């Protein structure tokens, strides 16, 4: 017999079972809302490819100070969030408070890092300038040519695949109904979002719909043109290598660099996996792993840590970041009653998972966006200014 919870119309239907959709559903269910998720493969999405850096400080970019505040708010939540999720599910999330070292390989990189450091300090962030020798003392496998770097002890990492699996379990344990099928179109009844129709023709009704479908959020049929979020796919190619278990770790912390203008990161996991990323390509929906992408990542990684060429290359993969016009997420109600967004997290989906869950649950239960999320209302992209406080 299906349970009462699975047959009743849910209060909330989340379209998209990536980490953002799942955390929204988990937090909503914890607050007593009957919640469902529709996704053919919950726990998949961009998190399957992502390296999982929690890099609020080392990924600081000019013009993104507003986003920085949200990134820091989420970074602060991570220890408690990870502990709660691990406790609720019994899963090991691969959460590693290892810090990050961003290094420079030549004079141009060094000038760029010096600039970033000055900007971090002006922004009140904790980052320490190190000489090349000090960098190599921390990470002896770095290339001898390293010219200096930034030590950021607060930028950590988590394994996004483990995070996604744990969120699936947390949702199931909290009573979230997972519809393992693709949502084909949004249903709108009397100018209000009322659910979706799935690819097998099933109508799923709901009190409210949260669109959290990552890069696909911008093209769900049935969503009125003026409400479709301006989210686009930004391709990232990522490699995985295996560090031998019987030798001292190749790296102790995340190491980043900009090599000939290309951002590069190496994320060593306790499991022995070494993630090397990532390209950033505006190529629409293409997810081909290319010889050029793999070559450039390996070439740059080898320049940074020559020893990587001895490691087995275990996986090559490309994913799609959900980019938005200002690189920040869209969180909140839309101009269509009953339709909310949690999408457009671009480079920061893993980092922003805890704060997104809290913001969306607050919104779904109280009708208002918490202060920290107000700058991220989707209404900022409306052509006509509309008040952000409205019933959801
Ligand atoms: N945050 C890392 C990336 O988007 O590649």
Tab-separated table of C-alpha atoms and ligand atoms in Angstrom:
chain	number	residue	atom	x	y	z
A	1	UNK	CA	0.000	0.000	0.000
A	2	UNK	CA	1.385	3.442	-0.814
A	3	UNK	CA	1.757	5.525	2.319
A	4	UNK	CA	-0.577	8.453	2.939
A	5	UNK	CA	2.410	10.750	2.499
A	6	UNK	CA	3.147	9.480	-1.008
A	7	UNK	CA	-0.450	9.701	-2.266
A	8	UNK	CA	-1.385	13.115	-0.890
A	9	UNK	CA	-0.687	16.196	-2.986
A	10	UNK	CA	2.606	17.531	-1.663
A	11	UNK	CA	2.971	21.062	-0.365
A	12	UNK	CA	6.169	21.348	-2.374
A	13	UNK	CA	7.413	19.669	-5.530
A	14	UNK	CA	11.093	20.204	-6.294
A	15	UNK	CA	12.037	19.831	-9.956
A	16	UNK	CA	15.645	18.601	-9.973
A	17	UNK	CA	17.322	16.160	-7.617
A	18	UNK	CA	20.862	17.514	-7.658
A	19	UNK	CA	22.363	18.717	-4.405
A	20	UNK	CA	20.449	22.021	-4.509
A	21	UNK	CA	17.062	20.383	-5.117
A	22	UNK	CA	17.755	17.674	-2.541
A	23	UNK	CA	18.879	20.046	0.208
A	24	UNK	CA	15.788	22.177	-0.436
A	25	UNK	CA	13.560	19.112	-0.166
A	26	UNK	CA	15.315	17.789	2.948
A	27	UNK	CA	15.103	21.076	4.799
A	28	UNK	CA	11.468	21.628	3.726
A	29	UNK	CA	10.496	18.130	4.921
A	30	UNK	CA	12.279	18.720	8.238
A	31	UNK	CA	10.028	21.740	8.711
A	32	UNK	CA	6.909	19.628	8.276
A	33	UNK	CA	6.104	20.266	4.605
A	34	UNK	CA	4.990	17.293	2.524
A	35	UNK	CA	7.684	17.329	-0.138
A	36	UNK	CA	8.456	15.500	-3.348
A	37	UNK	CA	11.320	15.616	-5.838
A	38	UNK	CA	11.091	14.788	-9.532
A	39	UNK	CA	14.320	13.700	-11.221
A	40	UNK	CA	15.227	10.602	-13.264
A	41	UNK	CA	18.419	10.094	-11.213
A	42	UNK	CA	18.349	11.887	-7.852
A	43	UNK	CA	21.851	12.600	-6.576
A	44	UNK	CA	23.235	13.144	-10.091
A	45	UNK	CA	23.685	16.477	-11.815
A	46	UNK	CA	26.717	18.749	-11.767
A	47	UNK	CA	27.819	17.448	-8.341
A	48	UNK	CA	28.849	14.179	-10.005
A	49	UNK	CA	31.601	16.094	-11.769
A	50	UNK	CA	32.437	18.850	-9.243
A	51	UNK	CA	35.625	18.766	-7.195
A	52	UNK	CA	33.878	19.998	-4.044
A	53	UNK	CA	36.073	22.925	-3.039
A	54	UNK	CA	34.521	25.090	-0.345
A	55	UNK	CA	36.509	28.043	-1.571
A	56	UNK	CA	34.804	31.264	-0.508
A	57	UNK	CA	38.153	33.025	-0.118
A	58	UNK	CA	40.325	31.602	-2.923
A	59	UNK	CA	37.466	31.885	-5.455
A	60	UNK	CA	36.876	35.556	-4.684
A	61	UNK	CA	36.353	37.523	-7.899
A	62	UNK	CA	36.143	41.257	-8.546
A	63	UNK	CA	32.557	42.457	-8.745
A	64	UNK	CA	31.281	39.510	-6.662
A	65	UNK	CA	31.345	41.054	-3.163
A	66	UNK	CA	27.596	40.481	-2.692
A	67	UNK	CA	28.042	36.842	-3.549
A	68	UNK	CA	31.011	36.683	-1.164
A	69	UNK	CA	28.694	37.411	1.767
A	70	UNK	CA	26.455	34.461	0.845
A	71	UNK	CA	29.461	32.210	0.204
A	72	UNK	CA	30.874	33.055	3.639
A	73	UNK	CA	27.483	32.524	5.294
A	74	UNK	CA	27.375	29.039	3.758
A	75	UNK	CA	31.020	28.266	4.618
A	76	UNK	CA	30.256	29.110	8.269
A	77	UNK	CA	27.351	26.671	8.232
A	78	UNK	CA	29.388	23.791	6.774
A	79	UNK	CA	30.736	22.157	9.957
A	80	UNK	CA	27.291	21.913	11.578
A	81	UNK	CA	25.596	21.031	8.275
A	82	UNK	CA	28.062	18.222	7.518
A	83	UNK	CA	27.806	16.878	11.069
A	84	UNK	CA	23.990	16.891	10.963
A	85	UNK	CA	23.848	15.218	7.553
A	86	UNK	CA	26.411	12.567	8.523
A	87	UNK	CA	24.505	11.897	11.762
A	88	UNK	CA	21.126	11.689	9.980
A	89	UNK	CA	22.366	9.256	7.336
A	90	UNK	CA	25.402	7.438	8.697
A	91	UNK	CA	27.278	8.488	5.524
A	92	UNK	CA	30.885	9.663	5.394
A	93	UNK	CA	30.758	12.882	3.345
A	94	UNK	CA	34.479	13.180	2.711
A	95	UNK	CA	34.360	16.555	4.458
A	96	UNK	CA	37.975	17.549	4.970
A	97	UNK	CA	39.055	20.710	6.778
A	98	UNK	CA	42.385	20.793	5.006
A	99	UNK	CA	42.706	24.408	3.821
A	100	UNK	CA	43.925	25.605	0.434
A	101	UNK	CA	47.171	26.888	-1.041
A	102	UNK	CA	46.983	29.081	-4.150
A	103	UNK	CA	50.376	29.336	-5.855
A	104	UNK	CA	52.074	31.322	-8.605
A	105	UNK	CA	54.376	29.762	-11.195
A	106	UNK	CA	55.682	32.878	-12.907
A	107	UNK	CA	55.878	36.647	-12.493
A	108	UNK	CA	52.444	37.234	-14.092
A	109	UNK	CA	50.747	34.670	-11.827
A	110	UNK	CA	52.517	36.194	-8.858
A	111	UNK	CA	51.271	39.680	-9.710
A	112	UNK	CA	47.744	38.285	-10.122
A	113	UNK	CA	47.926	36.481	-6.756
A	114	UNK	CA	49.329	39.596	-5.042
A	115	UNK	CA	46.323	41.529	-6.386
A	116	UNK	CA	43.950	38.842	-5.163
A	117	UNK	CA	45.607	38.878	-1.763
A	118	UNK	CA	45.209	42.662	-1.457
A	119	UNK	CA	41.542	42.319	-2.441
A	120	UNK	CA	41.036	39.523	0.122
A	121	UNK	CA	42.617	41.621	2.859
A	122	UNK	CA	40.446	44.656	1.909
A	123	UNK	CA	37.436	42.329	2.104
A	124	UNK	CA	38.386	41.301	5.657
A	125	UNK	CA	39.334	37.742	4.677
A	126	UNK	CA	41.967	35.547	6.210
A	127	UNK	CA	44.781	34.759	3.741
A	128	UNK	CA	48.521	34.664	4.330
A	129	UNK	CA	51.202	35.452	1.708
A	130	UNK	CA	53.995	32.841	1.521
A	131	UNK	CA	57.296	32.775	-0.366
A	132	UNK	CA	57.935	29.975	-2.858
A	133	UNK	CA	60.103	28.217	-0.290
A	134	UNK	CA	57.368	28.403	2.339
A	135	UNK	CA	54.874	26.980	-0.155
A	136	UNK	CA	57.152	24.026	-0.850
A	137	UNK	CA	57.706	23.464	2.857
A	138	UNK	CA	53.951	22.977	3.168
A	139	UNK	CA	53.656	20.965	-0.040
A	140	UNK	CA	57.021	19.381	-0.944
A	141	UNK	CA	55.751	17.923	-4.228
A	142	UNK	CA	55.169	21.383	-5.733
A	143	UNK	CA	57.385	22.324	-8.670
A	144	UNK	CA	60.643	23.993	-7.657
A	145	UNK	CA	59.691	27.041	-9.752
A	146	UNK	CA	56.767	28.071	-7.528
A	147	UNK	CA	57.220	31.814	-6.924
A	148	UNK	CA	54.943	32.401	-3.967
A	149	UNK	CA	51.416	31.713	-2.826
A	150	UNK	CA	48.476	32.322	-0.589
A	151	UNK	CA	47.698	30.111	2.361
A	152	UNK	CA	43.984	30.056	3.135
A	153	UNK	CA	43.304	27.772	6.074
A	154	UNK	CA	39.529	28.323	5.937
A	155	UNK	CA	38.840	26.972	2.409
A	156	UNK	CA	38.051	23.284	2.791
A	157	UNK	CA	36.599	20.474	0.671
A	158	UNK	CA	33.843	17.874	0.598
A	159	UNK	CA	33.248	14.947	-1.764
A	160	UNK	CA	30.229	16.085	-3.821
A	161	UNK	CA	29.255	12.551	-4.849
A	162	UNK	CA	29.122	11.460	-1.230
A	163	UNK	CA	27.270	14.657	-0.351
A	164	UNK	CA	24.685	13.932	-3.055
A	165	UNK	CA	24.243	10.306	-1.932
A	166	UNK	CA	23.814	11.401	1.669
A	167	UNK	CA	21.209	13.966	0.675
A	168	UNK	CA	19.229	11.275	-1.177
A	169	UNK	CA	19.256	9.161	1.995
A	170	UNK	CA	18.405	12.160	4.191
A	171	UNK	CA	15.451	12.976	1.936
A	172	UNK	CA	14.177	9.394	2.013
A	173	UNK	CA	14.475	9.261	5.812
A	174	UNK	CA	12.663	12.595	6.149
A	175	UNK	CA	9.739	11.260	4.083
A	176	UNK	CA	10.461	13.096	0.827
A	177	UNK	CA	8.877	11.256	-2.104
A	178	UNK	CA	11.367	10.754	-4.954
A	179	UNK	CA	9.749	10.465	-8.402
A	180	UNK	CA	12.501	8.916	-10.521
A	181	UNK	CA	11.338	10.313	-13.833
A	182	UNK	CA	11.939	13.428	-15.927
A	183	UNK	CA	9.628	16.435	-15.556
A	184	UNK	CA	8.505	17.257	-19.068
A	185	UNK	CA	6.520	20.439	-18.517
A	186	UNK	CA	5.301	22.762	-15.802
A	187	UNK	CA	1.556	22.848	-15.292
A	188	UNK	CA	0.011	26.284	-14.827
A	189	UNK	CA	-3.590	26.521	-13.641
A	190	UNK	CA	-5.295	29.912	-13.376
A	191	UNK	CA	-1.964	31.769	-13.514
A	192	UNK	CA	-0.417	29.642	-10.798
A	193	UNK	CA	2.215	26.878	-10.964
A	194	UNK	CA	0.332	23.718	-10.058
A	195	UNK	CA	2.800	20.856	-10.642
A	196	UNK	CA	4.431	19.090	-13.567
A	197	UNK	CA	3.654	16.485	-16.166
A	198	UNK	CA	6.362	13.835	-16.353
A	199	UNK	CA	7.790	12.177	-19.462
A	200	UNK	CA	5.535	9.135	-18.927
A	201	UNK	CA	2.470	11.410	-18.958
A	202	UNK	CA	1.827	11.367	-15.192
A	203	UNK	CA	0.501	14.617	-13.725
A	204	UNK	CA	2.156	15.477	-10.410
A	205	UNK	CA	0.230	18.196	-8.587
A	206	UNK	CA	1.727	20.321	-5.806
A	207	UNK	CA	0.984	23.367	-3.700
A	208	UNK	CA	4.190	25.027	-4.876
A	209	UNK	CA	6.914	24.136	-7.318
A	210	UNK	CA	10.614	24.811	-6.775
A	211	UNK	CA	12.642	24.792	-9.975
A	212	UNK	CA	16.106	23.533	-9.014
A	213	UNK	CA	17.203	21.831	-12.201
A	214	UNK	CA	20.696	23.342	-12.500
A	215	UNK	CA	21.631	24.318	-16.037
A	216	UNK	CA	18.357	22.806	-17.303
A	217	UNK	CA	16.305	25.281	-15.242
A	218	UNK	CA	16.262	27.784	-18.094
A	219	UNK	CA	14.405	25.496	-20.457
A	220	UNK	CA	11.559	23.691	-18.691
A	221	UNK	CA	8.611	23.798	-21.119
A	222	UNK	CA	5.462	25.367	-19.696
A	223	UNK	CA	7.340	28.012	-17.706
A	224	UNK	CA	6.194	31.358	-19.139
A	225	UNK	CA	8.931	33.041	-21.169
A	226	UNK	CA	9.174	36.063	-18.854
A	227	UNK	CA	9.673	33.813	-15.810
A	228	UNK	CA	12.264	31.401	-17.266
A	229	UNK	CA	15.473	31.909	-15.288
A	230	UNK	CA	18.428	33.299	-17.267
A	231	UNK	CA	20.567	30.244	-16.544
A	232	UNK	CA	22.996	28.831	-19.104
A	233	UNK	CA	25.284	25.777	-19.167
A	234	UNK	CA	29.007	26.408	-18.659
A	235	UNK	CA	31.002	23.272	-19.404
A	236	UNK	CA	33.737	22.092	-17.056
A	237	UNK	CA	36.031	19.156	-17.819
A	238	UNK	CA	37.482	17.425	-14.765
A	239	UNK	CA	39.937	14.542	-14.317
A	240	UNK	CA	40.326	12.052	-11.506
A	241	UNK	CA	43.615	10.361	-10.657
A	242	UNK	CA	44.459	7.808	-7.976
A	243	UNK	CA	47.184	8.456	-5.405
A	244	UNK	CA	48.842	5.245	-4.134
A	245	UNK	CA	47.729	4.239	-0.643
A	246	UNK	CA	51.184	2.916	0.301
A	247	UNK	CA	53.034	6.217	-0.132
A	248	UNK	CA	52.879	9.548	1.686
A	249	UNK	CA	50.142	11.759	0.233
A	250	UNK	CA	51.144	13.689	-2.863
A	251	UNK	CA	49.366	16.792	-1.511
A	252	UNK	CA	47.965	17.609	1.920
A	253	UNK	CA	45.538	20.363	0.974
A	254	UNK	CA	43.791	21.747	-2.089
A	255	UNK	CA	46.309	23.441	-4.382
A	256	UNK	CA	45.217	26.055	-6.891
A	257	UNK	CA	46.965	28.128	-9.506
A	258	UNK	CA	46.339	30.182	-12.579
A	259	UNK	CA	48.564	28.695	-15.272
A	260	UNK	CA	48.924	30.855	-18.412
A	261	UNK	CA	45.623	32.479	-17.522
A	262	UNK	CA	43.785	29.157	-16.941
A	263	UNK	CA	42.516	28.497	-13.419
A	264	UNK	CA	43.585	25.069	-12.182
A	265	UNK	CA	42.941	23.129	-8.984
A	266	UNK	CA	44.096	19.850	-7.502
A	267	UNK	CA	41.904	18.472	-4.738
A	268	UNK	CA	43.365	15.515	-2.803
A	269	UNK	CA	40.846	13.355	-0.975
A	270	UNK	CA	41.503	11.161	2.026
A	271	UNK	CA	40.271	8.231	-0.116
A	272	UNK	CA	43.332	8.689	-2.371
A	273	UNK	CA	41.391	10.319	-5.201
A	274	UNK	CA	42.999	13.402	-6.714
A	275	UNK	CA	40.595	15.644	-8.621
A	276	UNK	CA	42.083	17.951	-11.247
A	277	UNK	CA	39.914	20.674	-12.750
A	278	UNK	CA	38.592	22.451	-14.598
A	279	UNK	CA	37.989	23.924	-17.989
A	280	UNK	CA	35.361	26.624	-18.377
A	281	UNK	CA	33.731	26.555	-21.791
A	282	UNK	CA	30.662	28.278	-23.214
A	283	UNK	CA	29.624	25.525	-25.613
A	284	UNK	CA	25.923	25.088	-24.922
A	285	UNK	CA	24.883	21.579	-23.965
A	286	UNK	CA	28.051	19.855	-25.159
A	287	UNK	CA	29.537	17.512	-22.553
A	288	UNK	CA	32.226	15.887	-24.693
A	289	UNK	CA	35.523	15.210	-22.977
A	290	UNK	CA	38.063	16.492	-25.484
A	291	UNK	CA	41.705	15.587	-26.049
A	292	UNK	CA	42.505	19.297	-25.809
A	293	UNK	CA	40.713	19.699	-22.457
A	294	UNK	CA	42.436	16.672	-20.920
A	295	UNK	CA	45.798	17.676	-22.396
A	296	UNK	CA	45.627	21.220	-21.018
A	297	UNK	CA	44.579	20.100	-17.541
A	298	UNK	CA	47.357	17.475	-17.393
A	299	UNK	CA	49.953	19.834	-18.871
A	300	UNK	CA	49.138	22.574	-16.335
A	301	UNK	CA	48.837	20.142	-13.422
A	302	UNK	CA	52.196	18.624	-14.353
A	303	UNK	CA	53.782	22.062	-14.367
A	304	UNK	CA	52.455	22.601	-10.846
A	305	UNK	CA	53.057	19.115	-9.388
A	306	UNK	CA	55.393	17.155	-11.714
A	307	UNK	CA	54.757	13.876	-9.834
A	308	UNK	CA	51.151	13.617	-11.055
A	309	UNK	CA	52.216	12.006	-14.340
A	310	UNK	CA	52.999	8.769	-12.480
A	311	UNK	CA	49.432	8.415	-11.202
A	312	UNK	CA	46.745	6.311	-12.869
A	313	UNK	CA	44.189	8.469	-14.676
A	314	UNK	CA	40.933	6.913	-13.480
A	315	UNK	CA	38.229	9.159	-14.873
A	316	UNK	CA	37.579	12.013	-17.284
A	317	UNK	CA	34.225	13.749	-17.178
A	318	UNK	CA	32.529	16.965	-18.242
A	319	UNK	CA	29.634	18.654	-16.465
A	320	UNK	CA	27.550	21.774	-16.882
A	321	UNK	CA	27.667	24.559	-14.300
A	322	UNK	CA	24.434	26.547	-14.112
A	323	UNK	CA	25.741	30.020	-14.981
A	324	UNK	CA	23.715	33.165	-14.308
A	325	UNK	CA	24.221	36.713	-15.660
A	326	UNK	CA	25.949	37.910	-12.450
A	327	UNK	CA	27.450	34.519	-11.444
A	328	UNK	CA	25.205	34.431	-8.367
A	329	UNK	CA	22.287	32.095	-7.631
A	330	UNK	CA	18.597	32.834	-8.101
A	331	UNK	CA	16.780	32.104	-4.845
A	332	UNK	CA	13.159	32.983	-4.245
A	333	UNK	CA	9.734	33.544	-5.749
A	334	UNK	CA	9.123	34.372	-9.395
A	335	UNK	CA	6.449	36.509	-11.037
A	336	UNK	CA	4.408	33.308	-11.473
A	337	UNK	CA	2.521	32.492	-8.274
A	338	UNK	CA	3.562	29.192	-6.779
A	339	UNK	CA	6.845	28.963	-8.727
A	340	UNK	CA	10.095	29.456	-6.824
A	341	UNK	CA	13.673	29.161	-7.995
A	342	UNK	CA	16.791	27.665	-6.443
A	343	UNK	CA	19.209	27.657	-9.337
A	344	UNK	CA	22.072	29.468	-11.094
A	345	UNK	CA	24.708	28.533	-8.481
A	346	UNK	CA	27.410	28.489	-11.198
A	347	UNK	CA	30.851	27.752	-9.609
A	348	UNK	CA	29.525	27.607	-6.049
A	349	UNK	CA	26.809	24.951	-5.881
A	350	UNK	CA	28.603	22.701	-3.402
A	351	UNK	CA	29.660	25.600	-1.182
A	352	UNK	CA	26.183	27.152	-1.254
A	353	UNK	CA	24.291	23.932	-0.468
A	354	UNK	CA	23.790	24.558	3.296
A	355	UNK	CA	22.661	28.163	2.994
A	356	UNK	CA	20.403	27.347	0.034
A	357	UNK	CA	18.592	24.671	2.021
A	358	UNK	CA	18.029	27.067	4.920
A	359	UNK	CA	16.948	29.966	2.707
A	360	UNK	CA	14.495	27.898	0.697
A	361	UNK	CA	12.985	26.224	3.777
A	362	UNK	CA	12.568	29.628	5.414
A	363	UNK	CA	10.916	30.972	2.289
A	364	UNK	CA	8.605	27.977	1.930
A	365	UNK	CA	7.484	28.114	5.551
A	366	UNK	CA	7.302	31.866	6.182
A	367	UNK	CA	6.786	33.349	2.720
A	368	UNK	CA	9.774	35.706	3.062
A	369	UNK	CA	13.399	35.630	2.005
A	370	UNK	CA	15.828	35.905	4.923
A	371	UNK	CA	17.954	39.050	4.912
A	372	UNK	CA	21.102	37.305	3.610
A	373	UNK	CA	19.271	35.997	0.527
A	374	UNK	CA	17.451	39.163	-0.536
A	375	UNK	CA	20.117	40.258	-3.034
A	376	UNK	CA	19.627	36.912	-4.816
A	377	UNK	CA	15.947	37.207	-5.601
A	378	UNK	CA	15.223	36.114	-9.187
A	379	UNK	CA	13.249	39.354	-9.511
A	380	UNK	CA	16.543	41.240	-9.918
A	381	UNK	CA	16.458	40.142	-13.547
A	382	UNK	CA	12.876	41.314	-14.177
A	383	UNK	CA	12.746	44.083	-16.727
A	384	UNK	CA	10.281	46.077	-14.562
A	385	UNK	CA	11.205	46.492	-10.871
A	386	UNK	CA	8.791	44.541	-8.662
A	387	UNK	CA	8.772	44.332	-4.844
A	388	UNK	CA	10.538	41.210	-3.549
A	389	UNK	CA	8.144	40.546	-0.656
A	390	UNK	CA	5.094	38.763	-1.992
A	391	UNK	CA	3.065	35.731	-1.008
A	392	UNK	CA	4.583	32.466	-2.156
B	1	LIG	N1	34.223	25.912	-8.401
B	1	LIG	C1	35.046	25.260	-9.303
B	1	LIG	C2	34.609	25.251	-10.688
B	1	LIG	O1	33.514	25.703	-10.995
B	1	LIG	O2	35.335	24.774	-11.530
